[in-house]
PDB file of C-alpha atoms in Angstrom:
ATOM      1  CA  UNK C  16     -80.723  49.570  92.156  1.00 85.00           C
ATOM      2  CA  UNK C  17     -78.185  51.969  93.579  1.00 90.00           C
ATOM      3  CA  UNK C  18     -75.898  50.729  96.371  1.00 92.00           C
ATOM      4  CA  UNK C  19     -77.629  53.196  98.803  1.00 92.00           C
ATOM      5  CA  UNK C  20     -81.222  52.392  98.125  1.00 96.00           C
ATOM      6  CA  UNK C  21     -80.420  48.796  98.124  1.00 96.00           C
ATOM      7  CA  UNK C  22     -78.518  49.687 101.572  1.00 96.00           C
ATOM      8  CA  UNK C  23     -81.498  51.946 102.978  1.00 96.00           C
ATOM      9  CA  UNK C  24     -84.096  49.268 101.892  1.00 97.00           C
ATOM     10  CA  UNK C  25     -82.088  46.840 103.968  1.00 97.00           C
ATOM     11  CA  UNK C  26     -81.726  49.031 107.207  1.00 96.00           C
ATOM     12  CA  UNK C  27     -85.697  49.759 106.746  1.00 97.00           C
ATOM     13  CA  UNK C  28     -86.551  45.846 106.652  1.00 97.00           C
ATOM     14  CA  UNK C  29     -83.908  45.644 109.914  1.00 97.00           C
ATOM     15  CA  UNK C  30     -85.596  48.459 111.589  1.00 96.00           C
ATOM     16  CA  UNK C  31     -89.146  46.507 111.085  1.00 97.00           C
ATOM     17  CA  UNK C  32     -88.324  43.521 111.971  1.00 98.00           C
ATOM     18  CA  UNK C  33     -85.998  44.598 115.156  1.00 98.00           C
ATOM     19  CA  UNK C  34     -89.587  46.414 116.604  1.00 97.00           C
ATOM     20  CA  UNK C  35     -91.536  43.729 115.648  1.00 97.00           C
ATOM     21  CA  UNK C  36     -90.168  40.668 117.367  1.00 98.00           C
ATOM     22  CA  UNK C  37     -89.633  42.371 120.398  1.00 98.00           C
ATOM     23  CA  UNK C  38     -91.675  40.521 123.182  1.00 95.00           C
ATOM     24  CA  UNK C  39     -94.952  42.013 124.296  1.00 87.00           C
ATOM     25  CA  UNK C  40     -96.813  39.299 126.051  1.00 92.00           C
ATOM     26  CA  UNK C  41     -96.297  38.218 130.107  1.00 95.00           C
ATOM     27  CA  UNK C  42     -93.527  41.380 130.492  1.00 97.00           C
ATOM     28  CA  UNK C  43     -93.686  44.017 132.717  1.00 97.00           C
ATOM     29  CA  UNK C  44     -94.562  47.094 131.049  1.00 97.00           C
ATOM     30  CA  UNK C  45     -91.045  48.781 132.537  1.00 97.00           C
ATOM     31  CA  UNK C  46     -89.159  46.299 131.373  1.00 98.00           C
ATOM     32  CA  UNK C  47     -90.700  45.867 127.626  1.00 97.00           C
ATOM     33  CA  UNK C  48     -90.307  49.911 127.785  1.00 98.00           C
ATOM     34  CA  UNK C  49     -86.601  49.796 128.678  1.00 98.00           C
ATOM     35  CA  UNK C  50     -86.111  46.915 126.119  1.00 98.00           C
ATOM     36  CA  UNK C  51     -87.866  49.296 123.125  1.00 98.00           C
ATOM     37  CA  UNK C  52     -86.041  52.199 124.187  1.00 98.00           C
ATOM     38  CA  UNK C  53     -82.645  50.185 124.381  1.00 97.00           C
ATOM     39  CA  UNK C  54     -83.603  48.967 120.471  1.00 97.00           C
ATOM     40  CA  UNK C  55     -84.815  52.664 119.277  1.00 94.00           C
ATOM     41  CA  UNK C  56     -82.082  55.455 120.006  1.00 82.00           C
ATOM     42  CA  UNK C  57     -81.176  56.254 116.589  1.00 76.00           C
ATOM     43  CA  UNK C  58     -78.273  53.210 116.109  1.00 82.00           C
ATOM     44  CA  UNK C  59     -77.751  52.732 112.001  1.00 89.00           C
ATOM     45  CA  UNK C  60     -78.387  49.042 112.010  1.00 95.00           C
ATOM     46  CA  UNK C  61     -75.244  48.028 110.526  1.00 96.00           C
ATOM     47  CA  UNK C  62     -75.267  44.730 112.161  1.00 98.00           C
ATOM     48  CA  UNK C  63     -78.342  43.422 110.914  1.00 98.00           C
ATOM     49  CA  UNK C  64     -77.946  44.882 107.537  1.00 97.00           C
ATOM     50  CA  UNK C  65     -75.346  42.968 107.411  1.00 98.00           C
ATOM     51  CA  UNK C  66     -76.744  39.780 108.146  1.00 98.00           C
ATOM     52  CA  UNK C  67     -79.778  40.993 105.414  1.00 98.00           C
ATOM     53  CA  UNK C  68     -77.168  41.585 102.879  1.00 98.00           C
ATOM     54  CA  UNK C  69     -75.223  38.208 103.782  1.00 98.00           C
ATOM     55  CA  UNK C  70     -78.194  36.072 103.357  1.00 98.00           C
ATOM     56  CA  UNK C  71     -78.824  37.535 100.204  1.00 98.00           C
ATOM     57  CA  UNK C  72     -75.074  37.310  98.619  1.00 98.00           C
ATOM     58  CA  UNK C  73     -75.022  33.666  99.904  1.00 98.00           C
ATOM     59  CA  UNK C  74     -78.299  33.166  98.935  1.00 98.00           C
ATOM     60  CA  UNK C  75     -79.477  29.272  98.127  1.00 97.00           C
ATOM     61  CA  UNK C  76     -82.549  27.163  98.076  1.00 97.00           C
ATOM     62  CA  UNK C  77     -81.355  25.332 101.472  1.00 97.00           C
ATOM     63  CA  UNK C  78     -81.743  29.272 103.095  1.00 98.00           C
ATOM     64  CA  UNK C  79     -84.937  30.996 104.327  1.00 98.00           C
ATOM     65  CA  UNK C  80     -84.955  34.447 104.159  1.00 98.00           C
ATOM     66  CA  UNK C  81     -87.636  34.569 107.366  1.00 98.00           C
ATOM     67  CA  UNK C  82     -84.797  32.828 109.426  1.00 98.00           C
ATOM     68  CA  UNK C  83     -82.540  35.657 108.168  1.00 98.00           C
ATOM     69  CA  UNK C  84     -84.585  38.772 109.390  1.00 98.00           C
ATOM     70  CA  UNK C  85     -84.567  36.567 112.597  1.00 98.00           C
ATOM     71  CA  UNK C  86     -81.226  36.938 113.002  1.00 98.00           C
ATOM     72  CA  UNK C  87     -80.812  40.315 111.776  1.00 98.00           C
ATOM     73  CA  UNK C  88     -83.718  40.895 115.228  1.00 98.00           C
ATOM     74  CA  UNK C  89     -81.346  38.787 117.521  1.00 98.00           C
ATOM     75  CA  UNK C  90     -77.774  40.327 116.670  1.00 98.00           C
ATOM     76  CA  UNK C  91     -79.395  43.806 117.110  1.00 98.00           C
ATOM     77  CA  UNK C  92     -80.713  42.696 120.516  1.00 98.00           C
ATOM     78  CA  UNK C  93     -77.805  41.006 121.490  1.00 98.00           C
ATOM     79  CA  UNK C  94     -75.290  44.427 120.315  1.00 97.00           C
ATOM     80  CA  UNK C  95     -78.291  46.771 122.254  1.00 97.00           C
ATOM     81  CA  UNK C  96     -77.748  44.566 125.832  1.00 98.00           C
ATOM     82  CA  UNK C  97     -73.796  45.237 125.180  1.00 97.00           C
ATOM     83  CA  UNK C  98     -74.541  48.804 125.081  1.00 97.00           C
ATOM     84  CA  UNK C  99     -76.435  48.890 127.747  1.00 98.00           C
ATOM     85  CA  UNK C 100     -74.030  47.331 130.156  1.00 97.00           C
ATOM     86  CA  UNK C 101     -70.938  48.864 128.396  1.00 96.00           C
ATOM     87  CA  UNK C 102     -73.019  52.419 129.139  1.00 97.00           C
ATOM     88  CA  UNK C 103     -73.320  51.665 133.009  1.00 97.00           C
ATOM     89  CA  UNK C 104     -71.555  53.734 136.237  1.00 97.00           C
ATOM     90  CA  UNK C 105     -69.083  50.054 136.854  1.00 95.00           C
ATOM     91  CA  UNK C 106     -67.872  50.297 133.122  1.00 94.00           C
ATOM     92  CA  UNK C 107     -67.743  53.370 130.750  1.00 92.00           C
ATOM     93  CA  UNK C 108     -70.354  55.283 133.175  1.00 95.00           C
ATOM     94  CA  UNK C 109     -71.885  57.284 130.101  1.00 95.00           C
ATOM     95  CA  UNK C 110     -74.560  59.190 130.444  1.00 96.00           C
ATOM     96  CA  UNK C 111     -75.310  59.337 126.657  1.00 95.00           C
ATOM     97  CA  UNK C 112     -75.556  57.361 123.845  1.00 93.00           C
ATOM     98  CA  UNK C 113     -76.108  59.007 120.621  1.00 87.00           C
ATOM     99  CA  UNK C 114     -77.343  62.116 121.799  1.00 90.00           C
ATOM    100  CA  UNK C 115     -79.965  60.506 124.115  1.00 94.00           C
ATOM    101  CA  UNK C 116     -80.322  59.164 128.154  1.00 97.00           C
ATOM    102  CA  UNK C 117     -78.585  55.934 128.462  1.00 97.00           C
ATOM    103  CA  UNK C 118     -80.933  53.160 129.544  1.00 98.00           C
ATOM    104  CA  UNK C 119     -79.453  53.573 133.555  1.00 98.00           C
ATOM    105  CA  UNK C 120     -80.069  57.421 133.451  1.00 98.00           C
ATOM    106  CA  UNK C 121     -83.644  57.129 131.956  1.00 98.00           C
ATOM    107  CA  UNK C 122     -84.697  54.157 133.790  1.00 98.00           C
ATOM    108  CA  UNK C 123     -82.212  53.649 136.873  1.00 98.00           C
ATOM    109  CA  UNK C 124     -79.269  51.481 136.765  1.00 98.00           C
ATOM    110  CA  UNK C 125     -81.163  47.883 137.998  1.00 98.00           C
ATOM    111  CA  UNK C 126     -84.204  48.043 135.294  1.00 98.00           C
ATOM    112  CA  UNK C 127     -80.957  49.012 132.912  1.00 98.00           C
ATOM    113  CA  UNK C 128     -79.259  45.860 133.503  1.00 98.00           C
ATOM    114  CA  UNK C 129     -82.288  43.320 133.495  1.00 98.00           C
ATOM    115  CA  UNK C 130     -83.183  45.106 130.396  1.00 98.00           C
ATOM    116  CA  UNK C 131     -79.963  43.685 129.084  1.00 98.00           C
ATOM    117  CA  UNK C 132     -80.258  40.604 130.228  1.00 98.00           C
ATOM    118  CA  UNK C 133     -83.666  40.700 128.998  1.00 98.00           C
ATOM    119  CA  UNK C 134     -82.235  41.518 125.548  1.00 98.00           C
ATOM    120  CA  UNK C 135     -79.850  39.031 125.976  1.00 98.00           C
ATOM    121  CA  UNK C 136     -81.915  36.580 126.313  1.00 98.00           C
ATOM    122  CA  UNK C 137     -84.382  36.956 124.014  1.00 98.00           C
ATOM    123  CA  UNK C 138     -81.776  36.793 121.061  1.00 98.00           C
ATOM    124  CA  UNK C 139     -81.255  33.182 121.741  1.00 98.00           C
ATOM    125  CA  UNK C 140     -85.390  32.855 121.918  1.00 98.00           C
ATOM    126  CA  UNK C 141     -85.537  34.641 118.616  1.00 98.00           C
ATOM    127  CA  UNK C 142     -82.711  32.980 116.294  1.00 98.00           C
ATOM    128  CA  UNK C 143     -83.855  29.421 117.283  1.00 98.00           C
ATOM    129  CA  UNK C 144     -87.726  29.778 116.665  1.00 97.00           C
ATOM    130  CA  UNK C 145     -88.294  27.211 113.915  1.00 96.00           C
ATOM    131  CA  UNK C 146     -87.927  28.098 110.153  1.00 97.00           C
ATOM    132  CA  UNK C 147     -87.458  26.444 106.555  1.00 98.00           C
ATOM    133  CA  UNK C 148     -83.942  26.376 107.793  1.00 98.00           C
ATOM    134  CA  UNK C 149     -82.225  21.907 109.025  1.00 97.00           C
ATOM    135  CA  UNK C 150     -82.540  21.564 111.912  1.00 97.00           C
ATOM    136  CA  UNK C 151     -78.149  21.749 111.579  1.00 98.00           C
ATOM    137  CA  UNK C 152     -78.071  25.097 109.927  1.00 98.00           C
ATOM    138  CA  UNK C 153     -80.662  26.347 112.889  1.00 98.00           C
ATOM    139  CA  UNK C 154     -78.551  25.159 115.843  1.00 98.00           C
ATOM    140  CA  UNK C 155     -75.053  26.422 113.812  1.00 98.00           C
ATOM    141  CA  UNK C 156     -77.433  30.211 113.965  1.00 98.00           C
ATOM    142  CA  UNK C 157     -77.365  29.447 117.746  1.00 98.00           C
ATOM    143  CA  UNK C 158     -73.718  28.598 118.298  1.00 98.00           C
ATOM    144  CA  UNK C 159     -72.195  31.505 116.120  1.00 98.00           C
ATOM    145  CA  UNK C 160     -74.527  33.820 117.903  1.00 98.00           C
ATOM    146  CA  UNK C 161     -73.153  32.438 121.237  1.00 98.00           C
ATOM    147  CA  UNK C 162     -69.480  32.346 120.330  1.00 98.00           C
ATOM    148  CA  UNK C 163     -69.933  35.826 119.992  1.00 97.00           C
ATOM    149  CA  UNK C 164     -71.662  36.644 122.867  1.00 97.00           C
ATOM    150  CA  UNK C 165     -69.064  34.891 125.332  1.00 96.00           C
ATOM    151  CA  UNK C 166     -66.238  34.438 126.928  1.00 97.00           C
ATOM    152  CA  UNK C 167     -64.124  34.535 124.099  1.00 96.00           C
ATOM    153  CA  UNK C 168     -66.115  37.187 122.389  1.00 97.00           C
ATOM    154  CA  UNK C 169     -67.922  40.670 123.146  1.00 97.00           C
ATOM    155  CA  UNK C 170     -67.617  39.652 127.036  1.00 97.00           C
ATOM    156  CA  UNK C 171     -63.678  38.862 126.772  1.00 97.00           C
ATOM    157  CA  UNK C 172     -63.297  41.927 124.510  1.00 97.00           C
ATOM    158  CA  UNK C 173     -65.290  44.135 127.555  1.00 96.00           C
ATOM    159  CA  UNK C 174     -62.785  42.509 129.840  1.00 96.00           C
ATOM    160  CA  UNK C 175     -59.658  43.676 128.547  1.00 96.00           C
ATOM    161  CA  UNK C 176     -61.388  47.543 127.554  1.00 94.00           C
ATOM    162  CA  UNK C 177     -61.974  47.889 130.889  1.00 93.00           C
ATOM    163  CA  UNK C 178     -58.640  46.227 132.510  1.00 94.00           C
ATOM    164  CA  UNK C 179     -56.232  48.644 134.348  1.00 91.00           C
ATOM    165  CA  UNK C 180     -53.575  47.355 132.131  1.00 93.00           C
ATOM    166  CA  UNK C 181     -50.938  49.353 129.823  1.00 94.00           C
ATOM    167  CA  UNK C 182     -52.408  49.106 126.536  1.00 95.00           C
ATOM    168  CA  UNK C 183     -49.889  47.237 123.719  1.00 96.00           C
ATOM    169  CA  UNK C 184     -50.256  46.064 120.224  1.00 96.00           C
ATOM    170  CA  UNK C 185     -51.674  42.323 121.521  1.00 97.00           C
ATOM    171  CA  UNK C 186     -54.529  43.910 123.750  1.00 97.00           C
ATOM    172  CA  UNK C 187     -55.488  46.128 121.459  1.00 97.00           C
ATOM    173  CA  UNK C 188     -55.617  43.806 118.998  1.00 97.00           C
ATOM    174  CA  UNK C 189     -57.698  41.787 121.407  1.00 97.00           C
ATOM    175  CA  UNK C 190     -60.245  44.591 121.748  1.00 97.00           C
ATOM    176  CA  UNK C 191     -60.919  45.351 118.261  1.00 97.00           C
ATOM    177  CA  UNK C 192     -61.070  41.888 117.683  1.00 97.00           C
ATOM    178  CA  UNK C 193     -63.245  40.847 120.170  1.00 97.00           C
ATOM    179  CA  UNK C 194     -65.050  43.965 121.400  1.00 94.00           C
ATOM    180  CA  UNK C 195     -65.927  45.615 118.480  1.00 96.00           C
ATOM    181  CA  UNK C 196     -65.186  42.696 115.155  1.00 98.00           C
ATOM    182  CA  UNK C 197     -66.958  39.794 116.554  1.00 98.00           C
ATOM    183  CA  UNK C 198     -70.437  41.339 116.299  1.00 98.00           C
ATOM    184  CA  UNK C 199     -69.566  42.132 112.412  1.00 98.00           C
ATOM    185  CA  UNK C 200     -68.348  38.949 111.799  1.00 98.00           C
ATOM    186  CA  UNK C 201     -71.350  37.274 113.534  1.00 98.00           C
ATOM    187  CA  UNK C 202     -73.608  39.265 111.375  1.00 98.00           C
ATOM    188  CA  UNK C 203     -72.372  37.682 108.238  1.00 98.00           C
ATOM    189  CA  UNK C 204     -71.874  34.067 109.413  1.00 98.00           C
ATOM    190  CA  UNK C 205     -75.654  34.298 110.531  1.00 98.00           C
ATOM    191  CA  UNK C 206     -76.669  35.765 107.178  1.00 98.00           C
ATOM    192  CA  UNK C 207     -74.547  33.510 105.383  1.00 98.00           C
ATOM    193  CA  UNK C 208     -75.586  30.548 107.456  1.00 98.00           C
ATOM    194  CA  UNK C 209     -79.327  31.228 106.964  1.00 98.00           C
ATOM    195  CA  UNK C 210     -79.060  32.056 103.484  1.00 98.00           C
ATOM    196  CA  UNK C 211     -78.266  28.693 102.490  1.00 98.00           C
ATOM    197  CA  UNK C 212     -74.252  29.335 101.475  1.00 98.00           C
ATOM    198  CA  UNK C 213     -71.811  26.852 101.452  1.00 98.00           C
ATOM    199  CA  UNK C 214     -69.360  26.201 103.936  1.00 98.00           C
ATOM    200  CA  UNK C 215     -66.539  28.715 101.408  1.00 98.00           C
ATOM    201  CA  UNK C 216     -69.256  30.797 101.145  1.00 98.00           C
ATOM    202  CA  UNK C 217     -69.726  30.990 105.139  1.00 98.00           C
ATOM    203  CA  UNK C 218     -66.047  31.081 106.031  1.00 98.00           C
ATOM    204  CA  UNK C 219     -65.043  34.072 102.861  1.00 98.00           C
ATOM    205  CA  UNK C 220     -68.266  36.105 104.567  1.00 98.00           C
ATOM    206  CA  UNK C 221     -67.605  35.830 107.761  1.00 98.00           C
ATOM    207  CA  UNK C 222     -63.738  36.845 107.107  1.00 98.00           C
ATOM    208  CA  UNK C 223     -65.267  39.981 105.249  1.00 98.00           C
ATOM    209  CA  UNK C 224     -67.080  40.534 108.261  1.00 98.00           C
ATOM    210  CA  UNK C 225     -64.495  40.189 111.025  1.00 98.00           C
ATOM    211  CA  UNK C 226     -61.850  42.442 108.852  1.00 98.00           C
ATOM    212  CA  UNK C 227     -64.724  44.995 108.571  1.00 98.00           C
ATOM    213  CA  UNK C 228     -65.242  45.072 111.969  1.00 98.00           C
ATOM    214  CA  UNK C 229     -61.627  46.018 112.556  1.00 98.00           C
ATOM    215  CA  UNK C 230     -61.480  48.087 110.047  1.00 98.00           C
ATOM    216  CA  UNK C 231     -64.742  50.202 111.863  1.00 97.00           C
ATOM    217  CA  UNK C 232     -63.415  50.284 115.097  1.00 96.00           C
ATOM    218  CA  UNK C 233     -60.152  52.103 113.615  1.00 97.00           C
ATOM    219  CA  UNK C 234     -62.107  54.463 112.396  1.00 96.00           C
ATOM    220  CA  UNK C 235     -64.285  54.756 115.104  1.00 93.00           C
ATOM    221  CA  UNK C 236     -61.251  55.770 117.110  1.00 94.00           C
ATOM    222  CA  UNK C 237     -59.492  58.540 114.726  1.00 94.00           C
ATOM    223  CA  UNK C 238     -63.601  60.125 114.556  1.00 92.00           C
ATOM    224  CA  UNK C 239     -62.802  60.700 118.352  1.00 85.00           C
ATOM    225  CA  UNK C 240     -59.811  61.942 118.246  1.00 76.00           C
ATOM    226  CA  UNK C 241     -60.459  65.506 118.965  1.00 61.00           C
ATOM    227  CA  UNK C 242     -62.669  64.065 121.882  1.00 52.00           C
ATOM    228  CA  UNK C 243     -61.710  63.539 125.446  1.00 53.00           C
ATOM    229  CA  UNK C 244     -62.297  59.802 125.822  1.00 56.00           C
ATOM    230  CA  UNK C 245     -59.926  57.555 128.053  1.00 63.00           C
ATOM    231  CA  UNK C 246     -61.063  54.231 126.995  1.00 75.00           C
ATOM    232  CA  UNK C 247     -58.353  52.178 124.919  1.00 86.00           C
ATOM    233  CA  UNK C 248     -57.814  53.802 121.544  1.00 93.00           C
ATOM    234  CA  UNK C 249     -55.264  53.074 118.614  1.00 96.00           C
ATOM    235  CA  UNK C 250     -54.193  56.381 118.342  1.00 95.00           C
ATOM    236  CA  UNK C 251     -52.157  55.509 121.732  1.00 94.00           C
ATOM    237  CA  UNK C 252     -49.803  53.446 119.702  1.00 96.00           C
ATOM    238  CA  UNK C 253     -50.324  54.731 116.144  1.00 97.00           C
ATOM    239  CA  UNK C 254     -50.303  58.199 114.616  1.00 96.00           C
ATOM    240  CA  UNK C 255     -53.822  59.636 112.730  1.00 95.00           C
ATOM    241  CA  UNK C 256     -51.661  58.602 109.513  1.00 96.00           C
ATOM    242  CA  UNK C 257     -50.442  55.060 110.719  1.00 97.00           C
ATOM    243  CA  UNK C 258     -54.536  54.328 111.934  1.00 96.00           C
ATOM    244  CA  UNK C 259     -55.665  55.468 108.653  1.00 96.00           C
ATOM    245  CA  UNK C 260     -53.202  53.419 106.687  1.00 97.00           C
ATOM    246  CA  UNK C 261     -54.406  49.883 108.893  1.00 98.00           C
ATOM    247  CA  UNK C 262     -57.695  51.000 108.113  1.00 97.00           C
ATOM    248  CA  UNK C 263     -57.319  51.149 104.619  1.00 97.00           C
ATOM    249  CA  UNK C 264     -55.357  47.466 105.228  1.00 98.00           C
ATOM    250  CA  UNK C 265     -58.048  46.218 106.853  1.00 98.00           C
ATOM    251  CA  UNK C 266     -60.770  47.914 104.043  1.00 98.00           C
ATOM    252  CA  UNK C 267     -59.073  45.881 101.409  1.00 98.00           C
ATOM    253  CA  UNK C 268     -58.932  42.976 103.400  1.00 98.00           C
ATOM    254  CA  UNK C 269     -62.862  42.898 103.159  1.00 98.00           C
ATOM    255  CA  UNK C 270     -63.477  43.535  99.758  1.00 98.00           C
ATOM    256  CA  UNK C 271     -60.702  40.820  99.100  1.00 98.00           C
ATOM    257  CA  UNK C 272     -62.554  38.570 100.943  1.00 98.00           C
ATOM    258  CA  UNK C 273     -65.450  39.146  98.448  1.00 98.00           C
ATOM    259  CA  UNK C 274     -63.961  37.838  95.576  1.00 97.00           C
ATOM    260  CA  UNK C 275     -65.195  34.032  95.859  1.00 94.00           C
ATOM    261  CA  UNK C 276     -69.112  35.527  96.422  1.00 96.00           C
ATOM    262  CA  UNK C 277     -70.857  34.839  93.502  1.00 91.00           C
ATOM    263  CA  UNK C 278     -71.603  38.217  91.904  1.00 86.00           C
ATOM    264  CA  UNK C 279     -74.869  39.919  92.915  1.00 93.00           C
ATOM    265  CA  UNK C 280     -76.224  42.981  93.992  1.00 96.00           C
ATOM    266  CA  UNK C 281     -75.670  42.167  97.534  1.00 98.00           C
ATOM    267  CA  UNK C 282     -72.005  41.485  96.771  1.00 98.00           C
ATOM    268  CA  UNK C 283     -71.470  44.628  95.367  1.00 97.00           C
ATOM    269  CA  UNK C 284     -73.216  46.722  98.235  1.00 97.00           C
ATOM    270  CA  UNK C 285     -71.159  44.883 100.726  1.00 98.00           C
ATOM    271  CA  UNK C 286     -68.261  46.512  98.626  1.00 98.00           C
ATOM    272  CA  UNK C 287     -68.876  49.430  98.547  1.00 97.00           C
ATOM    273  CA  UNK C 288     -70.171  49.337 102.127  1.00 97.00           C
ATOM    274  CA  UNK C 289     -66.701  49.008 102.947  1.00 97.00           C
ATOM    275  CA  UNK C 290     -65.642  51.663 100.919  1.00 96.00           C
ATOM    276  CA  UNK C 291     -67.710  54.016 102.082  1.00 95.00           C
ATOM    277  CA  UNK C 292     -66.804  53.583 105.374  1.00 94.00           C
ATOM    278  CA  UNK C 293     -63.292  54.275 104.452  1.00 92.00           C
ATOM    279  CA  UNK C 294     -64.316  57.434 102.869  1.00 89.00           C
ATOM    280  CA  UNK C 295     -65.032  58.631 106.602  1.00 83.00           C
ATOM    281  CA  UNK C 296     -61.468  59.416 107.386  1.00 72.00           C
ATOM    282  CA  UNK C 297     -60.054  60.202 104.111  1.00 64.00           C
TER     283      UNK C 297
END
């Protein structure tokens, strides 16, 4: 199977699955339509591929591929409530996200917020539901999804986007790190971790990950170039040329970081994943 079928196949289980474990039952109907509508504005579902494509390249009889489309549900949730909140009037106050209402302009800027914390929430509820999965790999799910979610992780990253600080190399590394490269590296740990791979396996995927992640937010930031955007860029301290050089660092990084993964289809899709990214800005 070609790279981009086995790619769209995976975004089309992640879409599924995202919808589907949503909660229904005892919610009020504003919320649980904030929550969909948070989940359904046109967002590529990179992060759960990711953790689809993880569990598959680490794949092992001690995984469970239900406990991987789990994950793949809760890491979307969790990146959708970071949206939200990054989207709101006290942070980036943007009034679109991908060419549609933000959650506060649609729904007002309360519902917005509970709807995050709602989403919040219910990725925790979602990635520990029982599965095939020890009871060790389960609660590892939990803690990698947390870790990411914290203090030290998308939260910490928020802080320092937001601070009213001169922006130099360590705080920007601190923002793609944590901001934007946590959530990718999540995303494979989980797959990885619910796929059954070993702890090399874990650690080479989740290094693919967190390089990828940097790599994307690099990118991200030469795509707006030409756009008037004030939040912390690279392209303040590096030229288009020097950003497009550390994203090619960064690109090779990844696919380096492949070369212990047993060779599979998923292996190779994660490859070229990362090439075709790359492909963006050259």
């Amino acid at each position: 199977m070609a790279t981009k079928d086995y790619l769209g196949l995976q975004r089309e289980r992640a879409q599924e699955v995202v919808l589907r474990l949503l909660p229904s039952e005892n919610v009020p109907k504003a919320l649980a339509e904030a929550m969909r509508y948070a989940v359904s504005t046109g967002g590529k579902r990179i992060r759960p591929l990711l953790v689809l494509t993880a569990s598959e390249a680490a794949a092992s009889d001690e995984g469970d591929p239900e406990a991987a489309l789990q994950a793949a549900a809760a890491i979307e949730y969790l990146h959708s409530y970071t949206l939200i909140h990054d989207d709101l009037p006290s942070m980036d106050d943007s009034s679109l996200r991908r060419g549609s209402p933000t959650v506060h302009i649609k729904y007002g800027e309360a519902l917005a917020i509970l709807a995050g914390d709602a989403l919040q929430a219910h990725a925790f509820d979602v990635i520990s539901q029982p599965t095939k999965l020890s009871p060790e790999r389960t609660n590892n799910l939990v803690r990698v999804l947390a870790k990411a979610a914290g203090p030290a992780g998308v939260v910490g990253g928020q802080v320092e986007d937001i601070a009213n600080t001169p922006l130099d190399a360590e705080r920007l590394s601190y923002i793609q790190l944590h901001k934007t490269a946590d959530l990718f590296k999540a995303s494979m740990l989980l797959g990885a971790i619910a796929g059954g791979g070993t702890d090399d396996e874990i650690e080479a995927l989740g290094h693919y990950g967190e390089a990828l992640g940097v790599a994307f937010q690099i990118i991200d930031d030469i795509l707006d170039a030409d756009e008037e955007n004030e939040e912390p860029s690279c392209l303040r301290l590096w030229t288009v040329e020097e950003a497009r050089e550390k994203a090619k660092q960064f690109t090779t990084e990844a696919v380096a970081a492949l070369s212990t993964i047993k060779g599979s289809q998923a292996t190779a899709a994660l490859s070229d994943l990362a090439e075709q990214m790359l492909t963006r800005i050259i």
